[in-house]
Every structure is written in C-alpha cells, then in structure tokens.
CSV table of C-alpha atoms in Angstrom, one decimal:
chain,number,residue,atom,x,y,z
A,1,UNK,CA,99.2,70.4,91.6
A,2,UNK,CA,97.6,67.1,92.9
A,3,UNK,CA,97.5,63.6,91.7
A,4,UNK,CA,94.7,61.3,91.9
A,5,UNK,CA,95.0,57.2,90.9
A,6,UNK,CA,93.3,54.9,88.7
A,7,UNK,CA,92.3,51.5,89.4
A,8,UNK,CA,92.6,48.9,86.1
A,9,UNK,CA,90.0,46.0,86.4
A,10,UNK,CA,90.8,42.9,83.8
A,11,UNK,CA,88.3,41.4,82.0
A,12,UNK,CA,87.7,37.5,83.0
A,13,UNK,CA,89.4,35.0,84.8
A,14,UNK,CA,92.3,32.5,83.5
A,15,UNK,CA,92.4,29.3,84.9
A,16,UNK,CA,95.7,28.8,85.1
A,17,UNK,CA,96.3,26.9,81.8
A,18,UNK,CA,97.0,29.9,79.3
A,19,UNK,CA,94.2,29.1,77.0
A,20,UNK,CA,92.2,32.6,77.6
A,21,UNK,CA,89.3,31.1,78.9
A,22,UNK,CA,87.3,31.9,82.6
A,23,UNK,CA,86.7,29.1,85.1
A,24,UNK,CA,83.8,27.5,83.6
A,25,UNK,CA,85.7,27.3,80.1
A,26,UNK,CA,84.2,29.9,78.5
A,27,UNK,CA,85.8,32.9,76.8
A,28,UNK,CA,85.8,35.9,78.5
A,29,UNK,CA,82.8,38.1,77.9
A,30,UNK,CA,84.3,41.9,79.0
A,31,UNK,CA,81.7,43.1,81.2
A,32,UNK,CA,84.1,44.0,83.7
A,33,UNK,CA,85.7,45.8,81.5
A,34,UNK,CA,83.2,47.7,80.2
A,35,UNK,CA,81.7,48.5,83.5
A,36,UNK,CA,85.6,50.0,84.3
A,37,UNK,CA,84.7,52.1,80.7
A,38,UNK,CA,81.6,53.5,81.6
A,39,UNK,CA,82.4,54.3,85.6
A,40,UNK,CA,81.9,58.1,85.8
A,41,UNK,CA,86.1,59.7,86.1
A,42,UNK,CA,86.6,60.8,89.6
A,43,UNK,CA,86.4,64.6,90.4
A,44,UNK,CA,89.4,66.6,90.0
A,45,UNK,CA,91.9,66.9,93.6
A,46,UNK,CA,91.4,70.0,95.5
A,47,UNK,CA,94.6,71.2,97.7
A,48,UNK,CA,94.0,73.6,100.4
A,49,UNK,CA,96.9,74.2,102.6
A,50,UNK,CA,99.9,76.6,103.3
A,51,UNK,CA,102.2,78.0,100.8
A,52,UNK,CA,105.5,78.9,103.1
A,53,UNK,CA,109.5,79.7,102.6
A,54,UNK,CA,112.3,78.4,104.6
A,55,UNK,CA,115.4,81.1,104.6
A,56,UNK,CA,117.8,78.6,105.8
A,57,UNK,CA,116.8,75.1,103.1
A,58,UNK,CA,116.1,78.0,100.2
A,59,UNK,CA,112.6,76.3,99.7
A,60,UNK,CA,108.9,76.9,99.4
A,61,UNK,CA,107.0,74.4,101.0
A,62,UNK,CA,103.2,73.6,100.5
A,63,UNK,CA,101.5,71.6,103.0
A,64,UNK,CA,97.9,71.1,104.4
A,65,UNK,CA,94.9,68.4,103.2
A,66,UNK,CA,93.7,67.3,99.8
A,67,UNK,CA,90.2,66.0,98.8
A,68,UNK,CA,88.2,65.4,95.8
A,69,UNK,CA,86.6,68.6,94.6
A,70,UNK,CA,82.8,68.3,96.1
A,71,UNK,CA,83.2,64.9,97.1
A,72,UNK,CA,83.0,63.8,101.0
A,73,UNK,CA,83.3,60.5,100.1
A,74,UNK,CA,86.7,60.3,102.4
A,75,UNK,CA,88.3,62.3,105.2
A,76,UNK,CA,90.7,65.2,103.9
A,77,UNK,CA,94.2,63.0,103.4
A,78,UNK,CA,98.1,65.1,104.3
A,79,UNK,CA,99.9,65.9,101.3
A,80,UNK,CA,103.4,68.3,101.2
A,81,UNK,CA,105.4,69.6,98.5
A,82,UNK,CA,108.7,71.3,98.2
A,83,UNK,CA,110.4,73.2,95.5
A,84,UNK,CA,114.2,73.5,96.1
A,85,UNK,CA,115.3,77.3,94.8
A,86,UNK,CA,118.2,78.1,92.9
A,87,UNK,CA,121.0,80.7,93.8
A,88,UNK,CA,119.6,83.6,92.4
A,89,UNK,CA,116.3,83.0,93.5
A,90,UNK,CA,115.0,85.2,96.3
A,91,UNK,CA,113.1,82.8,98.9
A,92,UNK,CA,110.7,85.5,100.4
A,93,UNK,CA,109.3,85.7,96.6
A,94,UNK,CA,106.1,83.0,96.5
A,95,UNK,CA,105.9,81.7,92.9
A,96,UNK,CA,103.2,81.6,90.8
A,97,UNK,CA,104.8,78.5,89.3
A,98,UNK,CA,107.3,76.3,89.5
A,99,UNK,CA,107.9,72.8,89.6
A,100,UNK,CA,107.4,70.6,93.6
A,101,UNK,CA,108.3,67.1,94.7
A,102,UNK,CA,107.2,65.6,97.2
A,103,UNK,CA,104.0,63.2,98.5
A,104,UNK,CA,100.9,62.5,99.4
A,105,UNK,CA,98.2,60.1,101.2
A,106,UNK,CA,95.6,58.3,99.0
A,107,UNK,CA,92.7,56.3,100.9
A,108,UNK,CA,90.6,53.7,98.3
C-alpha cells in the first residue's frame, strides 16, 4: 500500500472582520475553488522496493522508493513498512496480505 496527500485551496480571502467578504469588499466568487474541482487527481503511488523478514523482531519489513505511477515529476522519495507477526506466525512465510505501519517521504 502507499498514500498520497491532497492539498485543500479555500475560496476567497477574509479581511479579518468576519463578514465573508474578500479584500476589496466583495463576496467571494469560488474560482479557486473550482479550479481545486477541476485539477486532474494525481496518479496512483507506485512502491518498488524489498519485501524482507527479520528472525529475531518476528517482522516483515518493506523498504525501497515510491513515485507516482508514470510521473517523473519528482525524484523517487524512501518509504518503509513493517508488519509485527504474531506467535504462531512463521516469519520465513512472505504474506500476500497483511496489515504495515510505518512511513514515508512526500516532496510538494
């Protein structure tokens, strides 16, 4: 799994007094919010990395670089995962699933 984040862009200014207008008094007209609307969604992440065990932690560890899918747009960023096992689980055994914690690097 990956994450990617999303920006939020309000819609006109406040000058300060709380009556919902913009700087020059007017109400806000929205564009900014419909240019936020109509921006194309980013491509989906794209993990390529290492998918490992550690005998002695009883984890599976996934590390290596993440990008958007087709998109150079920035360098590859780190990201690393872990999944703690349980008792019975047999660490040498990669899952097909499972559920990882852990982090990553987002540029913007």
């Amino acid at each position: 799994g990956g994450a990617a984040a999303a920006g939020s862009s309000g819609g006109g200014g406040s000058n300060g007094s709380g009556n919902g207008k913009n700087n020059s008094g007017e109400a806000p007209s929205g564009d900014a919010d419909k240019k936020a609307a109509d921006a194309p969604a980013p491509p989906p992440p794209l993990l390529k990395g290492t998918l490992s065990y550690n005998l002695e932690l009883r984890r599976h560890v996934m590390r290596g670089n993440w990008n958007y899918e087709n998109s150079n747009a920035f360098p590859s960023q780190r990201f690393e995962l872990i999944r703690n096992l349980r008792e019975e689980e047999d660490p040498k055994i990669l899952p097909k699933d499972g559920e990882f914690h852990g982090s990553f690097s987002l540029a913007y």
